[in-house]
Structure formats: C-alpha cells, structure tokens
Amino acid sequence: MTARIGVVTFPGSLDDGDAARAVRIAGGEPVRLWHGDAALHGVDAVVLPGGFSYGDYLRCGAIARFAPVMETIVDAARGGLPVLGICNGFQILCEAHLLPGALTRNQHLHFRNRDQLLRVEATGTAWTNTYQPGQEILIPVKNGEGCYVADTATLDRLEGEGQVVARYLGGNPNASQRDIAAITNSAGNVVGIMPHPEHAVEALTGPSLDGLGFFTSVLKHLVGAPA
C-alpha cells in the first residue's frame, strides 16, 4: 500500500501545498490535516510545513504548539511516528519540545531568501536515509527567524550523538550556532530543518532535485518499519 503522509495546515501556513506535492512526487499519498482536528486519520508520517502559523504572534510556533492536532502529533512522535518540521514547522517542533533549542531572529535582522548549499551529516534518520554522509545538497532557504540557538551542553550533545542532520555551507544565512541547518531527536524519527526541501523536487521550479530525498527517505523508512 502507498504510504499516507499527513501535511498539517495551520492558519498562516504557506507551504503546505508544496509539501503535499513533494510527497506525491516522491510516491506517497498526501493527506491534508487541519490544525483544529486532533485526528491524524491513519497517516504513517507527518509534515509540519513552512509559513507563518497564527501570524507568528508571541513567537514563531508558540501558538501552533497548542493546536489540537499538535497534541496528537506530540504523543505519536514520542511513540515513533516520523515527523518532519520545515522552517516554521521546525520552530513548532522546538516549541513543542520534540526538539531541543530554539529558532530566533536572524542576527543581521534581515529576511533571507536564496538557494543554500548544505552538507548532510546524519543519514540514519527516517527523513535522510537516502542521502550519503557528507553529501552536499542545494535547496532554498527563506526565513527571518531561522537562527538556531541552544546552550553549549545541548550543542555538544547534538554533535556528540550525531543529531546534527545538516549544516550550512558557503555562508550561514542567519548566524545559526555551529552552522546548524537541521537536527533530529535521539530516536531519529523527528527532524527539523530550516531550509525548504519541498521547493527542490522538480527541475522546472527548483534549483535542484536535492530536496526530494527527504520525502523518498521516509517512504523507504516506512517500508522497512515493523507492521
């Protein structure tokens, strides 16, 4: 059966349609999930898309973490459900304490929108298993609050335990500590990434096809997961 990948829409979501399209191109079945509905409707994995959930009021992702659907997603993620948070979705994952640290205002105080080179470092996650360690990929970045920060002990733990998924190359667009662009939890089922892999899945519209691997990876992971 085709894997069903949920894509959540919050008020202010911007890239939920793009994420659903990326799932479809990868070979999965996208299932649209609504922020106010706690049910996950039998999906096998979830994508929290980019955008400006609830207008980014208070802090980016601070209100979205209390949405009914997030209560269910948090419980399911702790039970092993693969969850990918992209940009605003990464912020939501940190606010929900599924990932450590926080995303703060870009240190130069400017919005950055450009094609960004990354180095993939962790390939044992549910979302990166089709990449090679050290592989360089080119995908768009677009954020105003994309600066990843954490205390020194957390940064050391992430690096020491192989939980840094990707780092910026060729210039850090937001001054994220240790050039961190993406991280994972210790189990490898939850990944947060600030750049946008869903915008690099088609030659017509993206700078590359390099983002597609995030979506084919979760399909590969689900095929190998216990029934």
PDB file of C-alpha atoms in Angstrom:
ATOM      1  CA  MET A   1       0.000   0.000   0.000  1.00  0.00           C
ATOM      2  CA  THR A   2       1.063   3.590  -0.639  1.00  0.00           C
ATOM      3  CA  ALA A   3       2.299   5.354   2.489  1.00  0.00           C
ATOM      4  CA  ARG A   4      -0.016   8.107   3.716  1.00  0.00           C
ATOM      5  CA  ILE A   5       1.871  11.257   4.706  1.00  0.00           C
ATOM      6  CA  GLY A   6      -0.068  13.897   6.596  1.00  0.00           C
ATOM      7  CA  VAL A   7       0.563  17.574   5.878  1.00  0.00           C
ATOM      8  CA  VAL A   8      -0.796  19.954   8.510  1.00  0.00           C
ATOM      9  CA  THR A   9      -2.395  23.279   7.636  1.00  0.00           C
ATOM     10  CA  PHE A  10      -2.377  25.973  10.317  1.00  0.00           C
ATOM     11  CA  PRO A  11      -3.824  29.475   9.921  1.00  0.00           C
ATOM     12  CA  GLY A  12      -0.975  31.234   8.125  1.00  0.00           C
ATOM     13  CA  SER A  13       0.640  28.139   6.624  1.00  0.00           C
ATOM     14  CA  LEU A  14       2.337  28.985   3.351  1.00  0.00           C
ATOM     15  CA  ASP A  15       3.996  25.845   2.029  1.00  0.00           C
ATOM     16  CA  ASP A  16       1.524  23.110   2.884  1.00  0.00           C
ATOM     17  CA  GLY A  17       0.539  22.714  -0.759  1.00  0.00           C
ATOM     18  CA  ASP A  18       4.174  22.456  -1.811  1.00  0.00           C
ATOM     19  CA  ALA A  19       4.855  19.841   0.865  1.00  0.00           C
ATOM     20  CA  ALA A  20       1.859  17.791  -0.277  1.00  0.00           C
ATOM     21  CA  ARG A  21       3.099  17.993  -3.856  1.00  0.00           C
ATOM     22  CA  ALA A  22       6.568  16.835  -2.802  1.00  0.00           C
ATOM     23  CA  VAL A  23       5.020  13.834  -1.052  1.00  0.00           C
ATOM     24  CA  ARG A  24       3.102  12.978  -4.225  1.00  0.00           C
ATOM     25  CA  ILE A  25       6.160  13.331  -6.452  1.00  0.00           C
ATOM     26  CA  ALA A  26       8.122  11.054  -4.102  1.00  0.00           C
ATOM     27  CA  GLY A  27       5.455   8.367  -4.464  1.00  0.00           C
ATOM     28  CA  GLY A  28       3.452   8.845  -1.286  1.00  0.00           C
ATOM     29  CA  GLU A  29      -0.174   9.783  -0.734  1.00  0.00           C
ATOM     30  CA  PRO A  30      -0.510  13.238   0.834  1.00  0.00           C
ATOM     31  CA  VAL A  31      -3.274  13.582   3.412  1.00  0.00           C
ATOM     32  CA  ARG A  32      -4.279  17.088   4.402  1.00  0.00           C
ATOM     33  CA  LEU A  33      -4.610  17.573   8.169  1.00  0.00           C
ATOM     34  CA  TRP A  34      -6.340  20.555   9.787  1.00  0.00           C
ATOM     35  CA  HIS A  35      -4.920  22.285  12.850  1.00  0.00           C
ATOM     36  CA  GLY A  36      -8.248  22.204  14.683  1.00  0.00           C
ATOM     37  CA  ASP A  37      -8.827  18.467  14.185  1.00  0.00           C
ATOM     38  CA  ALA A  38      -6.928  16.273  16.625  1.00  0.00           C
ATOM     39  CA  ALA A  39      -7.367  13.161  14.465  1.00  0.00           C
ATOM     40  CA  LEU A  40      -4.452  12.048  12.289  1.00  0.00           C
ATOM     41  CA  HIS A  41      -6.701   9.915  10.065  1.00  0.00           C
ATOM     42  CA  GLY A  42      -4.390   6.926   9.917  1.00  0.00           C
ATOM     43  CA  VAL A  43      -1.342   8.652   8.421  1.00  0.00           C
ATOM     44  CA  ASP A  44       2.054   6.966   8.557  1.00  0.00           C
ATOM     45  CA  ALA A  45       4.094  10.166   8.954  1.00  0.00           C
ATOM     46  CA  VAL A  46       3.515  13.911   9.283  1.00  0.00           C
ATOM     47  CA  VAL A  47       4.998  17.052   7.746  1.00  0.00           C
ATOM     48  CA  LEU A  48       4.687  20.404   9.540  1.00  0.00           C
ATOM     49  CA  PRO A  49       5.136  22.908   6.693  1.00  0.00           C
ATOM     50  CA  GLY A  50       6.654  26.336   6.419  1.00  0.00           C
ATOM     51  CA  GLY A  51       4.759  29.583   6.732  1.00  0.00           C
ATOM     52  CA  PHE A  52       3.617  31.897   9.490  1.00  0.00           C
ATOM     53  CA  SER A  53       1.327  29.822  11.719  1.00  0.00           C
ATOM     54  CA  TYR A  54      -1.081  32.028  13.668  1.00  0.00           C
ATOM     55  CA  GLY A  55       0.718  35.055  12.260  1.00  0.00           C
ATOM     56  CA  ASP A  56       3.895  34.270  14.240  1.00  0.00           C
ATOM     57  CA  TYR A  57       2.291  36.005  17.220  1.00  0.00           C
ATOM     58  CA  LEU A  58       4.118  35.733  20.562  1.00  0.00           C
ATOM     59  CA  ARG A  59       6.918  33.715  18.948  1.00  0.00           C
ATOM     60  CA  CYS A  60       7.123  31.692  15.781  1.00  0.00           C
ATOM     61  CA  GLY A  61       5.335  28.412  16.500  1.00  0.00           C
ATOM     62  CA  ALA A  62       4.401  29.375  20.062  1.00  0.00           C
ATOM     63  CA  ILE A  63       0.640  29.267  19.450  1.00  0.00           C
ATOM     64  CA  ALA A  64       0.693  26.409  16.933  1.00  0.00           C
ATOM     65  CA  ARG A  65       2.161  24.063  19.518  1.00  0.00           C
ATOM     66  CA  PHE A  66      -1.186  24.235  21.374  1.00  0.00           C
ATOM     67  CA  ALA A  67      -3.311  23.348  18.326  1.00  0.00           C
ATOM     68  CA  PRO A  68      -5.444  20.214  18.813  1.00  0.00           C
ATOM     69  CA  VAL A  69      -3.598  18.372  16.047  1.00  0.00           C
ATOM     70  CA  MET A  70      -0.264  19.036  17.759  1.00  0.00           C
ATOM     71  CA  GLU A  71      -1.362  17.319  20.967  1.00  0.00           C
ATOM     72  CA  THR A  72      -1.891  14.148  18.947  1.00  0.00           C
ATOM     73  CA  ILE A  73       1.282  14.596  16.916  1.00  0.00           C
ATOM     74  CA  VAL A  74       3.434  15.065  20.024  1.00  0.00           C
ATOM     75  CA  ASP A  75       2.134  11.835  21.546  1.00  0.00           C
ATOM     76  CA  ALA A  76       2.517   9.950  18.255  1.00  0.00           C
ATOM     77  CA  ALA A  77       6.039  11.280  17.683  1.00  0.00           C
ATOM     78  CA  ARG A  78       7.099  10.095  21.110  1.00  0.00           C
ATOM     79  CA  GLY A  79       5.771   6.702  20.057  1.00  0.00           C
ATOM     80  CA  GLY A  80       7.865   6.663  16.878  1.00  0.00           C
ATOM     81  CA  LEU A  81       5.747   8.432  14.233  1.00  0.00           C
ATOM     82  CA  PRO A  82       8.059  10.116  11.692  1.00  0.00           C
ATOM     83  CA  VAL A  83       7.600  13.895  11.803  1.00  0.00           C
ATOM     84  CA  LEU A  84       9.360  16.467   9.603  1.00  0.00           C
ATOM     85  CA  GLY A  85       9.190  20.144  10.503  1.00  0.00           C
ATOM     86  CA  ILE A  86      10.227  22.565   7.753  1.00  0.00           C
ATOM     87  CA  CYS A  87      11.055  26.192   8.632  1.00  0.00           C
ATOM     88  CA  ASN A  88       8.007  27.225  10.699  1.00  0.00           C
ATOM     89  CA  GLY A  89       7.471  23.517  11.302  1.00  0.00           C
ATOM     90  CA  PHE A  90      10.967  23.342  12.828  1.00  0.00           C
ATOM     91  CA  GLN A  91      10.036  26.244  15.092  1.00  0.00           C
ATOM     92  CA  ILE A  92       6.872  24.414  16.140  1.00  0.00           C
ATOM     93  CA  LEU A  93       8.826  21.244  16.944  1.00  0.00           C
ATOM     94  CA  CYS A  94      11.130  23.231  19.229  1.00  0.00           C
ATOM     95  CA  GLU A  95       8.205  24.981  20.903  1.00  0.00           C
ATOM     96  CA  ALA A  96       6.557  21.588  21.453  1.00  0.00           C
ATOM     97  CA  HIS A  97       9.794  20.256  22.992  1.00  0.00           C
ATOM     98  CA  LEU A  98      10.102  17.481  20.445  1.00  0.00           C
ATOM     99  CA  LEU A  99      13.459  19.008  19.511  1.00  0.00           C
ATOM    100  CA  PRO A 100      15.847  20.988  21.718  1.00  0.00           C
ATOM    101  CA  GLY A 101      16.882  24.603  21.265  1.00  0.00           C
ATOM    102  CA  ALA A 102      15.055  27.464  19.594  1.00  0.00           C
ATOM    103  CA  LEU A 103      14.914  29.443  16.354  1.00  0.00           C
ATOM    104  CA  THR A 104      15.435  33.169  16.869  1.00  0.00           C
ATOM    105  CA  ARG A 105      15.617  36.314  14.765  1.00  0.00           C
ATOM    106  CA  ASN A 106      18.325  36.248  12.104  1.00  0.00           C
ATOM    107  CA  GLN A 107      21.239  38.064  13.683  1.00  0.00           C
ATOM    108  CA  HIS A 108      21.572  40.500  10.762  1.00  0.00           C
ATOM    109  CA  LEU A 109      17.840  41.315  11.224  1.00  0.00           C
ATOM    110  CA  HIS A 110      17.054  40.716   7.556  1.00  0.00           C
ATOM    111  CA  PHE A 111      14.856  38.145   5.840  1.00  0.00           C
ATOM    112  CA  ARG A 112      16.959  35.773   3.753  1.00  0.00           C
ATOM    113  CA  ASN A 113      15.661  34.128   0.588  1.00  0.00           C
ATOM    114  CA  ARG A 114      18.239  32.307  -1.535  1.00  0.00           C
ATOM    115  CA  ASP A 115      19.378  28.926  -2.771  1.00  0.00           C
ATOM    116  CA  GLN A 116      21.503  27.454   0.001  1.00  0.00           C
ATOM    117  CA  LEU A 117      24.178  24.784  -0.036  1.00  0.00           C
ATOM    118  CA  LEU A 118      24.000  22.266   2.823  1.00  0.00           C
ATOM    119  CA  ARG A 119      26.091  19.309   3.946  1.00  0.00           C
ATOM    120  CA  VAL A 120      24.079  16.316   5.128  1.00  0.00           C
ATOM    121  CA  GLU A 121      25.672  14.822   8.231  1.00  0.00           C
ATOM    122  CA  ALA A 122      23.148  12.406   9.753  1.00  0.00           C
ATOM    123  CA  THR A 123      21.783   9.793   7.352  1.00  0.00           C
ATOM    124  CA  GLY A 124      20.305   7.379   9.849  1.00  0.00           C
ATOM    125  CA  THR A 125      17.064   9.294  10.351  1.00  0.00           C
ATOM    126  CA  ALA A 126      13.645   8.478   8.955  1.00  0.00           C
ATOM    127  CA  TRP A 127      13.936  11.529   6.697  1.00  0.00           C
ATOM    128  CA  THR A 128      17.540  11.350   5.429  1.00  0.00           C
ATOM    129  CA  ASN A 129      18.347   7.668   4.867  1.00  0.00           C
ATOM    130  CA  THR A 130      18.645   8.023   1.074  1.00  0.00           C
ATOM    131  CA  TYR A 131      21.480  10.548   1.360  1.00  0.00           C
ATOM    132  CA  GLN A 132      25.184   9.819   1.813  1.00  0.00           C
ATOM    133  CA  PRO A 133      27.146  11.178   4.797  1.00  0.00           C
ATOM    134  CA  GLY A 134      28.810  14.398   3.739  1.00  0.00           C
ATOM    135  CA  GLN A 135      26.621  14.791   0.654  1.00  0.00           C
ATOM    136  CA  GLU A 136      26.205  18.401  -0.432  1.00  0.00           C
ATOM    137  CA  ILE A 137      22.734  19.484  -1.487  1.00  0.00           C
ATOM    138  CA  LEU A 138      21.258  22.738  -2.784  1.00  0.00           C
ATOM    139  CA  ILE A 139      17.813  23.782  -1.563  1.00  0.00           C
ATOM    140  CA  PRO A 140      16.129  27.148  -0.954  1.00  0.00           C
ATOM    141  CA  VAL A 141      16.185  28.936   2.380  1.00  0.00           C
ATOM    142  CA  LYS A 142      13.694  31.702   3.247  1.00  0.00           C
ATOM    143  CA  ASN A 143      13.338  32.921   6.794  1.00  0.00           C
ATOM    144  CA  GLY A 144      13.515  35.859   9.143  1.00  0.00           C
ATOM    145  CA  GLU A 145      13.706  33.818  12.346  1.00  0.00           C
ATOM    146  CA  GLY A 146      15.993  30.981  11.354  1.00  0.00           C
ATOM    147  CA  CYS A 147      18.900  31.397  13.754  1.00  0.00           C
ATOM    148  CA  TYR A 148      19.250  28.118  15.664  1.00  0.00           C
ATOM    149  CA  VAL A 149      20.414  28.585  19.256  1.00  0.00           C
ATOM    150  CA  ALA A 150      20.919  26.299  22.235  1.00  0.00           C
ATOM    151  CA  ASP A 151      23.094  26.178  25.311  1.00  0.00           C
ATOM    152  CA  THR A 152      26.611  24.816  24.950  1.00  0.00           C
ATOM    153  CA  ALA A 153      25.780  21.492  26.618  1.00  0.00           C
ATOM    154  CA  THR A 154      22.905  20.897  24.188  1.00  0.00           C
ATOM    155  CA  LEU A 155      25.027  21.810  21.172  1.00  0.00           C
ATOM    156  CA  ASP A 156      27.791  19.483  22.353  1.00  0.00           C
ATOM    157  CA  ARG A 157      25.282  16.675  22.896  1.00  0.00           C
ATOM    158  CA  LEU A 158      23.732  17.125  19.446  1.00  0.00           C
ATOM    159  CA  GLU A 159      27.144  16.962  17.826  1.00  0.00           C
ATOM    160  CA  GLY A 160      28.432  14.159  20.021  1.00  0.00           C
ATOM    161  CA  GLU A 161      25.388  11.947  19.466  1.00  0.00           C
ATOM    162  CA  GLY A 162      25.145  12.549  15.724  1.00  0.00           C
ATOM    163  CA  GLN A 163      21.932  14.579  15.900  1.00  0.00           C
ATOM    164  CA  VAL A 164      23.051  17.412  13.628  1.00  0.00           C
ATOM    165  CA  VAL A 165      21.346  16.461  10.381  1.00  0.00           C
ATOM    166  CA  ALA A 166      22.684  19.221   8.131  1.00  0.00           C
ATOM    167  CA  ARG A 167      24.906  22.289   8.253  1.00  0.00           C
ATOM    168  CA  TYR A 168      25.097  25.403   6.116  1.00  0.00           C
ATOM    169  CA  LEU A 169      27.913  25.627   3.577  1.00  0.00           C
ATOM    170  CA  GLY A 170      29.091  28.639   1.617  1.00  0.00           C
ATOM    171  CA  GLY A 171      27.840  31.124   4.179  1.00  0.00           C
ATOM    172  CA  ASN A 172      25.485  30.911   7.130  1.00  0.00           C
ATOM    173  CA  PRO A 173      22.279  32.789   6.170  1.00  0.00           C
ATOM    174  CA  ASN A 174      21.086  33.502   9.700  1.00  0.00           C
ATOM    175  CA  ALA A 175      24.079  33.032  12.060  1.00  0.00           C
ATOM    176  CA  SER A 176      22.793  29.718  13.420  1.00  0.00           C
ATOM    177  CA  GLN A 177      25.142  28.368  16.051  1.00  0.00           C
ATOM    178  CA  ARG A 178      27.695  25.907  14.665  1.00  0.00           C
ATOM    179  CA  ASP A 179      26.152  26.395  11.191  1.00  0.00           C
ATOM    180  CA  ILE A 180      23.265  24.096  12.129  1.00  0.00           C
ATOM    181  CA  ALA A 181      20.526  23.898   9.492  1.00  0.00           C
ATOM    182  CA  ALA A 182      18.729  20.746  10.693  1.00  0.00           C
ATOM    183  CA  ILE A 183      18.643  18.467  13.727  1.00  0.00           C
ATOM    184  CA  THR A 184      16.954  15.258  14.834  1.00  0.00           C
ATOM    185  CA  ASN A 185      15.816  13.733  18.091  1.00  0.00           C
ATOM    186  CA  SER A 186      17.716  10.823  19.591  1.00  0.00           C
ATOM    187  CA  ALA A 187      15.363   8.270  18.010  1.00  0.00           C
ATOM    188  CA  GLY A 188      15.795   9.719  14.513  1.00  0.00           C
ATOM    189  CA  ASN A 189      12.078   9.892  13.735  1.00  0.00           C
ATOM    190  CA  VAL A 190      11.670  13.651  14.294  1.00  0.00           C
ATOM    191  CA  VAL A 191      13.655  16.059  12.098  1.00  0.00           C
ATOM    192  CA  GLY A 192      13.541  19.835  11.940  1.00  0.00           C
ATOM    193  CA  ILE A 193      15.108  21.716   9.029  1.00  0.00           C
ATOM    194  CA  MET A 194      15.130  25.453   8.375  1.00  0.00           C
ATOM    195  CA  PRO A 195      15.682  25.389   4.569  1.00  0.00           C
ATOM    196  CA  HIS A 196      12.929  24.066   2.292  1.00  0.00           C
ATOM    197  CA  PRO A 197      13.442  20.636   0.694  1.00  0.00           C
ATOM    198  CA  GLU A 198       9.899  20.731  -0.704  1.00  0.00           C
ATOM    199  CA  HIS A 199      11.000  23.541  -3.043  1.00  0.00           C
ATOM    200  CA  ALA A 200      13.724  21.397  -4.606  1.00  0.00           C
ATOM    201  CA  VAL A 201      11.837  18.417  -6.012  1.00  0.00           C
ATOM    202  CA  GLU A 202      11.245  19.458  -9.634  1.00  0.00           C
ATOM    203  CA  ALA A 203      13.643  20.762 -12.287  1.00  0.00           C
ATOM    204  CA  LEU A 204      11.064  23.273 -13.535  1.00  0.00           C
ATOM    205  CA  THR A 205      10.732  25.217 -10.286  1.00  0.00           C
ATOM    206  CA  GLY A 206      13.636  24.309  -8.013  1.00  0.00           C
ATOM    207  CA  PRO A 207      17.377  24.930  -8.042  1.00  0.00           C
ATOM    208  CA  SER A 208      17.897  21.153  -7.948  1.00  0.00           C
ATOM    209  CA  LEU A 209      16.126  17.897  -7.136  1.00  0.00           C
ATOM    210  CA  ASP A 210      18.140  17.564  -3.936  1.00  0.00           C
ATOM    211  CA  GLY A 211      15.204  18.043  -1.567  1.00  0.00           C
ATOM    212  CA  LEU A 212      13.316  15.024  -2.860  1.00  0.00           C
ATOM    213  CA  GLY A 213      15.438  12.707  -0.734  1.00  0.00           C
ATOM    214  CA  PHE A 214      13.715  13.832   2.454  1.00  0.00           C
ATOM    215  CA  PHE A 215      10.424  12.512   1.119  1.00  0.00           C
ATOM    216  CA  THR A 216      11.734   9.336  -0.530  1.00  0.00           C
ATOM    217  CA  SER A 217      13.634   8.615   2.688  1.00  0.00           C
ATOM    218  CA  VAL A 218      10.512   8.474   4.813  1.00  0.00           C
ATOM    219  CA  LEU A 219       8.837   6.190   2.290  1.00  0.00           C
ATOM    220  CA  LYS A 220      11.862   3.881   2.439  1.00  0.00           C
ATOM    221  CA  HIS A 221      11.797   4.037   6.228  1.00  0.00           C
ATOM    222  CA  LEU A 222       8.108   3.130   6.363  1.00  0.00           C
ATOM    223  CA  VAL A 223       8.590   0.143   4.062  1.00  0.00           C
ATOM    224  CA  GLY A 224      11.194  -1.211   6.461  1.00  0.00           C
ATOM    225  CA  ALA A 225       9.288  -0.371   9.638  1.00  0.00           C
ATOM    226  CA  PRO A 226       7.648  -3.182  11.604  1.00  0.00           C
ATOM    227  CA  ALA A 227       3.963  -3.658  10.813  1.00  0.00           C
TER     228      ALA A 227
END
